[in-house]
mmCIF file of C-alpha atoms in Angstrom:
data_model
loop_
_atom_site.group_PDB
_atom_site.id
_atom_site.type_symbol
_atom_site.label_atom_id
_atom_site.label_comp_id
_atom_site.label_asym_id
_atom_site.label_seq_id
_atom_site.Cartn_x
_atom_site.Cartn_y
_atom_site.Cartn_z
ATOM 1 C CA SER A 30 0.141 0.041 0.062
ATOM 2 C CA GLN A 31 1.211 3.531 -0.646
ATOM 3 C CA GLN A 32 2.772 5.104 2.299
ATOM 4 C CA GLY A 33 2.443 8.763 1.215
ATOM 5 C CA GLU A 34 -1.379 10.063 0.653
ATOM 6 C CA GLU A 35 -1.693 13.329 -0.730
ATOM 7 C CA ASP A 36 -4.513 15.918 -0.177
ATOM 8 C CA PRO A 37 -5.680 17.487 -2.220
ATOM 9 C CA GLN A 38 -5.942 14.982 -5.354
ATOM 10 C CA ALA A 39 -6.308 18.134 -7.605
ATOM 11 C CA LEU A 40 -5.806 21.822 -7.305
ATOM 12 C CA SER A 41 -6.723 24.630 -9.781
ATOM 13 C CA ILE A 42 -5.500 28.272 -9.195
ATOM 14 C CA GLN A 43 -4.728 31.437 -10.863
ATOM 15 C CA GLU A 44 -1.242 32.730 -11.812
ATOM 16 C CA GLY A 45 0.342 34.744 -9.016
ATOM 17 C CA GLU A 46 -1.767 32.702 -6.180
ATOM 18 C CA ASN A 47 -0.060 30.307 -3.531
ATOM 19 C CA ALA A 48 -0.573 26.686 -4.130
ATOM 20 C CA THR A 49 -0.245 24.316 -0.834
ATOM 21 C CA MET A 50 -0.257 20.446 -1.156
ATOM 22 C CA ASN A 51 -0.062 18.099 1.890
ATOM 23 C CA CYS A 52 1.391 14.554 2.220
ATOM 24 C CA SER A 53 0.772 12.048 5.326
ATOM 25 C CA TYR A 54 2.793 8.928 5.738
ATOM 26 C CA LYS A 55 2.677 5.968 8.213
ATOM 27 C CA THR A 56 5.862 4.643 9.531
ATOM 28 C CA SER A 57 9.242 6.582 10.677
ATOM 29 C CA ILE A 58 11.243 7.924 7.868
ATOM 30 C CA ASN A 59 14.993 8.856 7.364
ATOM 31 C CA ASN A 60 13.768 11.994 4.867
ATOM 32 C CA LEU A 61 10.977 13.008 2.448
ATOM 33 C CA GLN A 62 11.277 14.554 -1.059
ATOM 34 C CA TRP A 63 9.237 16.253 -3.128
ATOM 35 C CA TYR A 64 8.938 15.517 -6.818
ATOM 36 C CA ARG A 65 7.244 17.269 -9.913
ATOM 37 C CA GLN A 66 6.162 15.177 -12.878
ATOM 38 C CA ASN A 67 5.053 17.063 -16.383
ATOM 39 C CA SER A 68 2.628 15.196 -18.315
ATOM 40 C CA GLY A 69 3.707 11.856 -17.731
ATOM 41 C CA ARG A 70 7.002 12.052 -18.202
ATOM 42 C CA GLY A 71 10.213 11.788 -16.173
ATOM 43 C CA LEU A 72 10.510 12.994 -12.342
ATOM 44 C CA VAL A 73 12.072 16.316 -11.349
ATOM 45 C CA HIS A 74 13.560 16.388 -7.887
ATOM 46 C CA LEU A 75 12.627 19.497 -5.937
ATOM 47 C CA ILE A 76 13.736 19.312 -2.465
ATOM 48 C CA LEU A 77 14.527 16.931 0.244
ATOM 49 C CA ILE A 78 13.889 17.218 4.110
ATOM 50 C CA ARG A 79 15.539 15.107 6.487
ATOM 51 C CA SER A 80 13.609 13.828 9.722
ATOM 52 C CA ASN A 81 15.534 16.136 12.069
ATOM 53 C CA GLU A 82 14.505 19.227 9.958
ATOM 54 C CA ARG A 83 11.504 21.186 10.103
ATOM 55 C CA GLU A 84 11.235 23.533 7.281
ATOM 56 C CA LYS A 85 13.415 24.112 4.046
ATOM 57 C CA HIS A 86 13.368 26.665 1.377
ATOM 58 C CA SER A 87 14.003 26.396 -2.267
ATOM 59 C CA GLY A 88 13.391 29.600 -4.454
ATOM 60 C CA ARG A 89 9.520 29.679 -4.406
ATOM 61 C CA LEU A 90 9.234 26.427 -2.771
ATOM 62 C CA ARG A 91 8.711 25.816 0.902
ATOM 63 C CA VAL A 92 8.719 22.305 2.499
ATOM 64 C CA THR A 93 7.515 21.760 6.258
ATOM 65 C CA LEU A 94 7.694 18.277 8.213
ATOM 66 C CA ASP A 95 6.135 17.457 11.101
ATOM 67 C CA THR A 96 7.397 14.075 12.270
ATOM 68 C CA SER A 97 4.894 13.922 15.255
ATOM 69 C CA LYS A 98 2.214 14.088 12.694
ATOM 70 C CA LYS A 99 3.616 12.348 10.214
ATOM 71 C CA SER A 100 2.949 15.103 7.365
ATOM 72 C CA SER A 101 4.668 17.527 5.363
ATOM 73 C CA SER A 102 3.239 20.610 2.972
ATOM 74 C CA LEU A 103 4.784 21.934 0.101
ATOM 75 C CA LEU A 104 4.104 25.588 -0.709
ATOM 76 C CA ILE A 105 4.656 27.051 -4.092
ATOM 77 C CA THR A 106 4.405 30.779 -3.844
ATOM 78 C CA ALA A 107 3.634 33.357 -6.414
ATOM 79 C CA SER A 108 2.370 30.309 -9.134
ATOM 80 C CA ARG A 109 3.260 30.296 -12.475
ATOM 81 C CA ALA A 110 1.469 28.580 -15.699
ATOM 82 C CA ALA A 111 4.641 26.635 -15.952
ATOM 83 C CA ASP A 112 4.206 25.179 -12.397
ATOM 84 C CA THR A 113 1.119 23.352 -13.819
ATOM 85 C CA ALA A 114 2.323 19.602 -13.270
ATOM 86 C CA SER A 115 1.648 16.425 -10.776
ATOM 87 C CA TYR A 116 3.297 16.853 -7.150
ATOM 88 C CA PHE A 117 4.662 13.515 -5.387
ATOM 89 C CA CYS A 118 5.775 13.143 -2.019
ATOM 90 C CA ALA A 119 8.161 10.255 -1.491
ATOM 91 C CA THR A 120 9.145 8.776 1.746
ATOM 92 C CA ASP A 121 12.535 6.821 2.897
ATOM 93 C CA ALA A 122 11.140 4.901 5.677
ATOM 94 C CA ARG A 123 13.359 3.483 8.405
ATOM 95 C CA LEU A 124 12.594 -0.068 7.817
ATOM 96 C CA SER A 125 14.928 -2.758 6.692
ATOM 97 C CA ALA A 126 12.104 -4.110 4.200
ATOM 98 C CA SER A 127 12.090 -0.798 2.917
ATOM 99 C CA TYR A 128 15.760 -0.306 2.332
ATOM 100 C CA GLY A 129 16.536 1.475 -0.721
ATOM 101 C CA LYS A 130 12.942 2.004 -1.705
ATOM 102 C CA LEU A 131 11.085 5.365 -1.766
ATOM 103 C CA THR A 132 7.298 4.893 -1.294
ATOM 104 C CA PHE A 133 5.462 7.549 -3.270
ATOM 105 C CA GLY A 134 1.891 9.335 -2.804
ATOM 106 C CA GLN A 135 -0.700 9.218 -5.140
ATOM 107 C CA GLY A 136 0.117 12.865 -6.032
ATOM 108 C CA THR A 137 -1.663 16.274 -6.548
ATOM 109 C CA ILE A 138 -2.450 17.558 -10.027
ATOM 110 C CA LEU A 139 -1.642 21.484 -10.009
ATOM 111 C CA THR A 140 -3.394 23.742 -12.632
ATOM 112 C CA VAL A 141 -2.261 27.102 -12.711
ATOM 113 C CA HIS A 142 -4.427 29.524 -15.143
ATOM 114 C CA PRO A 143 -2.806 32.331 -16.971
ATOM 115 C CA GLU B 29 27.663 14.792 -17.012
ATOM 116 C CA ALA B 30 24.917 12.958 -18.788
ATOM 117 C CA GLY B 31 21.841 12.108 -16.340
ATOM 118 C CA VAL B 32 20.069 8.714 -16.164
ATOM 119 C CA THR B 33 19.192 7.464 -19.591
ATOM 120 C CA GLN B 34 16.176 4.901 -20.593
ATOM 121 C CA SER B 35 15.545 3.218 -23.764
ATOM 122 C CA PRO B 36 13.451 3.016 -25.653
ATOM 123 C CA THR B 37 11.116 5.825 -25.174
ATOM 124 C CA HIS B 38 8.113 4.030 -26.136
ATOM 125 C CA LEU B 39 7.569 0.330 -26.641
ATOM 126 C CA ILE B 40 4.400 -1.497 -27.745
ATOM 127 C CA LYS B 41 4.312 -5.292 -26.881
ATOM 128 C CA THR B 42 1.335 -7.885 -27.449
ATOM 129 C CA ARG B 43 0.286 -9.558 -24.400
ATOM 130 C CA GLY B 44 1.901 -12.567 -23.789
ATOM 131 C CA GLN B 45 5.265 -11.239 -25.397
ATOM 132 C CA GLN B 46 8.323 -10.145 -23.316
ATOM 133 C CA ALA B 47 9.577 -6.624 -23.094
ATOM 134 C CA THR B 48 13.236 -5.498 -22.347
ATOM 135 C CA LEU B 49 13.742 -1.873 -20.868
ATOM 136 C CA ARG B 50 17.300 -0.487 -20.525
ATOM 137 C CA CYS B 51 18.578 1.917 -18.022
ATOM 138 C CA SER B 52 22.065 3.691 -17.750
ATOM 139 C CA PRO B 53 22.837 5.189 -14.445
ATOM 140 C CA ILE B 54 24.805 8.581 -13.617
ATOM 141 C CA SER B 55 28.552 8.026 -14.342
ATOM 142 C CA GLY B 56 29.725 7.013 -11.056
ATOM 143 C CA HIS B 57 26.754 5.613 -9.638
ATOM 144 C CA THR B 58 26.279 1.845 -8.834
ATOM 145 C CA SER B 59 22.797 1.650 -7.878
ATOM 146 C CA VAL B 60 19.716 1.505 -10.096
ATOM 147 C CA TYR B 61 16.133 1.476 -9.101
ATOM 148 C CA TRP B 62 13.091 0.453 -11.207
ATOM 149 C CA TYR B 63 9.518 1.903 -10.708
ATOM 150 C CA GLN B 64 6.239 1.380 -12.389
ATOM 151 C CA GLN B 65 3.775 3.741 -12.778
ATOM 152 C CA ALA B 66 0.357 2.651 -14.042
ATOM 153 C CA LEU B 67 -2.614 4.517 -14.451
ATOM 154 C CA GLY B 68 -4.410 4.754 -11.371
ATOM 155 C CA LEU B 69 -1.791 2.990 -9.189
ATOM 156 C CA GLY B 70 0.630 5.586 -8.607
ATOM 157 C CA LEU B 71 4.685 4.924 -8.447
ATOM 158 C CA GLN B 72 5.421 1.620 -7.209
ATOM 159 C CA PHE B 73 8.811 0.422 -6.507
ATOM 160 C CA LEU B 74 9.646 -2.638 -8.413
ATOM 161 C CA LEU B 75 13.526 -3.467 -7.951
ATOM 162 C CA TRP B 76 17.029 -2.193 -6.611
ATOM 163 C CA TYR B 77 20.272 -3.228 -8.014
ATOM 164 C CA ASP B 78 23.491 -2.302 -6.620
ATOM 165 C CA GLU B 79 26.983 -3.560 -7.587
ATOM 166 C CA GLY B 80 25.510 -6.144 -9.667
ATOM 167 C CA GLU B 81 23.042 -7.661 -7.394
ATOM 168 C CA GLU B 82 19.623 -7.405 -6.427
ATOM 169 C CA ARG B 83 19.429 -5.645 -3.142
ATOM 170 C CA ASN B 84 15.439 -5.357 -2.672
ATOM 171 C CA ARG B 85 12.082 -6.139 -4.558
ATOM 172 C CA GLY B 86 8.853 -4.637 -4.518
ATOM 173 C CA ASN B 87 5.494 -6.722 -4.247
ATOM 174 C CA PHE B 88 5.747 -7.857 -8.100
ATOM 175 C CA PRO B 89 5.387 -11.412 -9.526
ATOM 176 C CA PRO B 90 8.542 -13.103 -10.694
ATOM 177 C CA ARG B 91 7.826 -12.409 -14.210
ATOM 178 C CA PHE B 92 9.321 -8.825 -13.397
ATOM 179 C CA SER B 93 13.009 -9.554 -13.249
ATOM 180 C CA GLY B 94 16.240 -7.652 -14.128
ATOM 181 C CA ARG B 95 20.156 -7.545 -14.183
ATOM 182 C CA GLN B 96 22.499 -5.193 -13.508
ATOM 183 C CA PHE B 97 25.822 -5.021 -15.728
ATOM 184 C CA PRO B 98 29.401 -4.606 -14.927
ATOM 185 C CA ASN B 99 29.063 -1.060 -16.148
ATOM 186 C CA TYR B 100 26.325 -0.774 -13.643
ATOM 187 C CA SER B 101 23.511 -0.647 -16.685
ATOM 188 C CA SER B 102 20.641 -2.426 -15.934
ATOM 189 C CA GLU B 103 17.829 -4.134 -17.719
ATOM 190 C CA LEU B 104 14.278 -4.705 -16.893
ATOM 191 C CA ASN B 105 12.436 -7.862 -18.275
ATOM 192 C CA VAL B 106 8.855 -8.560 -18.082
ATOM 193 C CA ASN B 107 7.681 -11.777 -19.230
ATOM 194 C CA ALA B 108 4.321 -13.191 -20.306
ATOM 195 C CA LEU B 109 3.205 -9.573 -20.533
ATOM 196 C CA GLU B 110 -0.417 -8.683 -19.153
ATOM 197 C CA LEU B 111 -2.563 -5.799 -20.183
ATOM 198 C CA GLU B 112 -2.118 -4.444 -17.015
ATOM 199 C CA ASP B 113 1.690 -3.986 -17.373
ATOM 200 C CA SER B 114 0.888 -1.030 -19.314
ATOM 201 C CA ALA B 115 2.859 1.819 -17.670
ATOM 202 C CA LEU B 116 5.229 4.167 -17.568
ATOM 203 C CA TYR B 117 8.596 2.611 -16.243
ATOM 204 C CA LEU B 118 10.952 4.818 -14.595
ATOM 205 C CA CYS B 119 14.552 4.492 -13.379
ATOM 206 C CA ALA B 120 16.407 6.230 -10.659
ATOM 207 C CA SER B 121 20.389 6.222 -9.681
ATOM 208 C CA SER B 122 20.162 7.550 -6.459
ATOM 209 C CA LEU B 123 17.469 8.109 -3.974
ATOM 210 C CA GLY B 124 17.654 11.980 -4.229
ATOM 211 C CA ALA B 125 18.392 14.930 -6.238
ATOM 212 C CA ASP B 126 17.749 14.999 -10.195
ATOM 213 C CA THR B 127 18.337 11.137 -10.844
ATOM 214 C CA PHE B 128 15.112 9.953 -12.219
ATOM 215 C CA GLY B 129 15.494 9.042 -16.136
ATOM 216 C CA SER B 130 12.446 10.165 -18.462
ATOM 217 C CA GLY B 131 11.032 6.540 -18.745
ATOM 218 C CA THR B 132 10.137 4.005 -21.286
ATOM 219 C CA ARG B 133 6.532 3.929 -21.711
ATOM 220 C CA LEU B 134 5.164 0.341 -22.305
ATOM 221 C CA THR B 135 1.773 -0.581 -23.970
ATOM 222 C CA VAL B 136 0.747 -4.066 -24.021
ATOM 223 C CA VAL B 137 -1.952 -4.717 -26.549
#
């Protein structure tokens, strides 16, 4: 089963607005990553946050991690039409059976209207 | 530095046939990870190879197999193809940063 669950499944906003996507997971993790995927193509790595970090910034991206709630959020500020894509969270779990494996959420489809 | 490369980009096969997908990791990386992205099922971990050996395997039947060559490139083989094997197959050479390939879209008809 998927460890990560993302919310919302789809988000539609106007250019310039902020977009917030949430991810929840079930087990203890080493780190959590966010990826973007355009039109069913390859994954583009956005940001990695380690389990001992609470917040991380990269350009217009802000990621938070709450390990007590097993949740993370991705905020894209001042969105652009080019941000239209699917966004996935992925966790690297602290389980021997999960060694070497990322578990992805189902993703949020973001549409930014010009 | 070249990124992760996958071939072919698209592959169309008939049910029951075998498919072979290829992945070359970033130079210097010894691991290859395979993922399947089927419609409605999200991204599922398939296989992890490191230093020529299978290190971990996802919840897939044995007809999904692969190998890693001495140059660290990898093949994913899918035998006895079923319609539900139609998916985008992605490989990666590390678990962080820009290390995913563009994928092979396999269509089984």
